GROMACS .gro file of C-alpha atoms in nm:
model
  140
    1MET     CA    1  12.233  10.648   0.230
    2LYS     CA    2  12.555  10.828   0.369
    3ILE     CA    3  12.381  11.127   0.329
    4TRP     CA    4  12.139  11.013   0.572
    5VAL     CA    5  12.350  10.902   0.826
    6SER     CA    6  12.516  11.247   0.831
    7PHE     CA    7  12.213  11.429   0.840
    8ILE     CA    8  12.088  11.232   1.141
    9LEU     CA    9  12.409  11.260   1.303
   10VAL     CA   10  12.385  11.623   1.268
   11CYS     CA   11  12.064  11.683   1.408
   12CYS     CA   12  12.159  11.467   1.711
   13PHE     CA   13  12.435  11.672   1.769
   14ILE     CA   14  12.238  12.007   1.777
   15ILE     CA   15  11.965  11.828   1.961
   16VAL     CA   16  12.232  11.767   2.245
   17SER     CA   17  12.426  12.070   2.218
   18GLY     CA   18  12.108  12.227   2.264
   19CYS     CA   19  11.958  12.020   2.573
   20SER     CA   20  12.305  12.083   2.767
   21ASN     CA   21  12.305  12.448   2.764
   22GLN     CA   22  11.993  12.519   2.891
   23ASN     CA   23  12.143  12.552   3.258
   24ILE     CA   24  12.402  12.823   3.124
   25VAL     CA   25  12.438  13.125   3.358
   26PRO     CA   26  12.537  13.461   3.202
   27LYS     CA   27  12.896  13.512   3.348
   28GLU     CA   28  12.786  13.867   3.490
   29GLU     CA   29  12.483  13.757   3.700
   30ALA     CA   30  12.685  13.448   3.863
   31SER     CA   31  12.946  13.691   3.963
   32ASN     CA   32  12.678  13.887   4.107
   33VAL     CA   33  12.560  13.568   4.342
   34VAL     CA   34  12.970  13.533   4.421
   35ASP     CA   35  12.983  13.911   4.519
   36THR     CA   36  12.640  13.977   4.701
   37TYR     CA   37  12.634  13.599   4.904
   38GLY     CA   38  12.956  13.487   4.897
   39ILE     CA   39  12.856  13.164   4.743
   40THR     CA   40  13.021  12.988   4.452
   41LYS     CA   41  12.806  12.626   4.505
   42PHE     CA   42  12.483  12.559   4.618
   43ASN     CA   43  12.264  12.221   4.590
   44VAL     CA   44  11.954  12.158   4.809
   45THR     CA   45  11.717  11.863   4.787
   46ILE     CA   46  11.396  11.858   5.020
   47ASP     CA   47  11.157  11.572   5.050
   48THR     CA   48  10.836  11.605   5.213
   49ARG     CA   49  10.584  11.285   5.319
   50GLU     CA   50  10.415  11.319   5.004
   51GLU     CA   51  10.669  11.369   4.757
   52LYS     CA   52  11.031  11.271   4.716
   53GLY     CA   53  11.240  11.563   4.571
   54ALA     CA   54  11.008  11.798   4.647
   55LEU     CA   55  11.228  12.057   4.569
   56GLN     CA   56  11.578  12.077   4.402
   57ALA     CA   57  11.788  12.366   4.362
   58SER     CA   58  12.138  12.432   4.217
   59PHE     CA   59  12.377  12.698   4.140
   60THR     CA   60  12.765  12.633   4.058
   61GLU     CA   61  12.986  12.921   3.986
   62LYS     CA   62  13.303  12.843   3.749
   63LYS     CA   63  13.560  12.977   3.568
   64GLU     CA   64  13.444  12.840   3.223
   65ARG     CA   65  13.083  12.783   3.308
   66SER     CA   66  12.822  12.870   3.566
   67GLU     CA   67  12.474  12.678   3.593
   68ALA     CA   68  12.160  12.712   3.747
   69GLU     CA   69  11.865  12.489   3.788
   70TYR     CA   70  11.549  12.457   3.977
   71THR     CA   71  11.250  12.235   4.039
   72ASN     CA   72  10.942  12.264   4.254
   73LYS     CA   73  10.723  11.968   4.218
   74LYS     CA   74  10.513  12.142   4.461
   75GLU     CA   75  10.437  12.421   4.218
   76ASP     CA   76  10.535  12.215   3.927
   77VAL     CA   77  10.785  12.475   3.850
   78ALA     CA   78  11.067  12.374   3.664
   79LEU     CA   79  11.366  12.633   3.535
   80HIS     CA   80  11.709  12.671   3.433
   81GLY     CA   81  11.948  12.864   3.376
   82LYS     CA   82  11.912  13.269   3.419
   83LYS     CA   83  11.497  13.181   3.528
   84ALA     CA   84  11.627  12.946   3.752
   85LEU     CA   85  11.892  13.163   3.953
   86GLU     CA   86  11.648  13.423   3.930
   87LYS     CA   87  11.459  13.176   4.181
   88ILE     CA   88  11.743  13.055   4.387
   89MET     CA   89  11.836  13.441   4.444
   90GLU     CA   90  11.468  13.531   4.591
   91ALA     CA   91  11.562  13.221   4.852
   92PHE     CA   92  11.910  13.370   4.922
   93GLU     CA   93  11.783  13.715   5.020
   94LYS     CA   94  11.530  13.557   5.231
   95MET     CA   95  11.799  13.315   5.352
   96ASN     CA   96  12.074  13.551   5.430
   97PRO     CA   97  12.338  13.303   5.403
   98ASP     CA   98  12.599  13.303   5.609
   99PRO     CA   99  12.930  13.078   5.596
  100GLU     CA  100  12.991  13.100   5.993
  101ALA     CA  101  12.611  13.003   6.124
  102GLU     CA  102  12.568  12.696   6.292
  103GLU     CA  103  12.402  12.377   6.038
  104THR     CA  104  12.079  12.396   6.175
  105GLU     CA  105  12.031  12.747   6.135
  106LEU     CA  106  12.163  12.698   5.732
  107ILE     CA  107  11.886  12.420   5.743
  108LYS     CA  108  11.609  12.622   5.866
  109SER     CA  109  11.684  12.930   5.712
  110ALA     CA  110  11.659  12.758   5.369
  111ALA     CA  111  11.389  12.545   5.421
  112GLU     CA  112  11.177  12.849   5.490
  113ALA     CA  113  11.318  13.076   5.218
  114PHE     CA  114  11.206  12.789   4.983
  115GLY     CA  115  10.879  12.784   5.118
  116PHE     CA  116  10.883  12.460   5.288
  117LYS     CA  117  10.838  12.492   5.651
  118GLU     CA  118  10.676  12.110   5.703
  119TYR     CA  119  10.969  11.805   5.537
  120GLN     CA  120  11.078  11.490   5.624
  121MET     CA  121  11.436  11.543   5.467
  122ILE     CA  122  11.650  11.816   5.367
  123LYS     CA  123  12.008  11.793   5.215
  124LEU     CA  124  12.243  12.078   5.172
  125GLU     CA  125  12.568  12.134   4.990
  126VAL     CA  126  12.712  12.504   5.047
  127THR     CA  127  13.051  12.650   4.944
  128PHE     CA  128  13.097  12.973   5.019
  129LYS     CA  129  13.419  13.159   4.880
  130GLY     CA  130  13.717  13.125   5.104
  131PHE     CA  131  13.579  12.874   5.290
  132ASP     CA  132  13.517  12.478   5.300
  133SER     CA  133  13.226  12.314   5.155
  134LYS     CA  134  12.938  12.250   5.399
  135GLU     CA  135  12.738  11.905   5.344
  136ILE     CA  136  12.452  11.881   5.550
  137MET     CA  137  12.158  11.619   5.615
  138PHE     CA  138  11.874  11.659   5.788
  139SER     CA  139  11.564  11.435   5.869
  140LYS     CA  140  11.260  11.477   6.071
   0.00000   0.00000   0.00000
């Protein structure tokens, strides 16, 4: 009986450990985002009339561990880690994020960069290196 309990606990630990690491981004690639765009944290959620949370994308660069996650319900795509970061960086290229941009310009450029010209609500949180975090929410 003790062997089975130990076996189950080990299996649970392996499953939980594996799931929690899926969003990890290699250090070098996370540093590339910071060096190229100056962004250390980015979260965007877009709701459309048809779908709440139609798009959710996030990137967080930390000393010990950087993570990225991307979900687009319109395209039925869910990506984690390196693949999610690649998708987010594609949007950054279109967005050309600027820490001194007006909030409305950040919202507009983020929505368009992620392919959502029509949306009901967008929530954006972005932190540029050396700047205060910006949290913006806009509803139509």
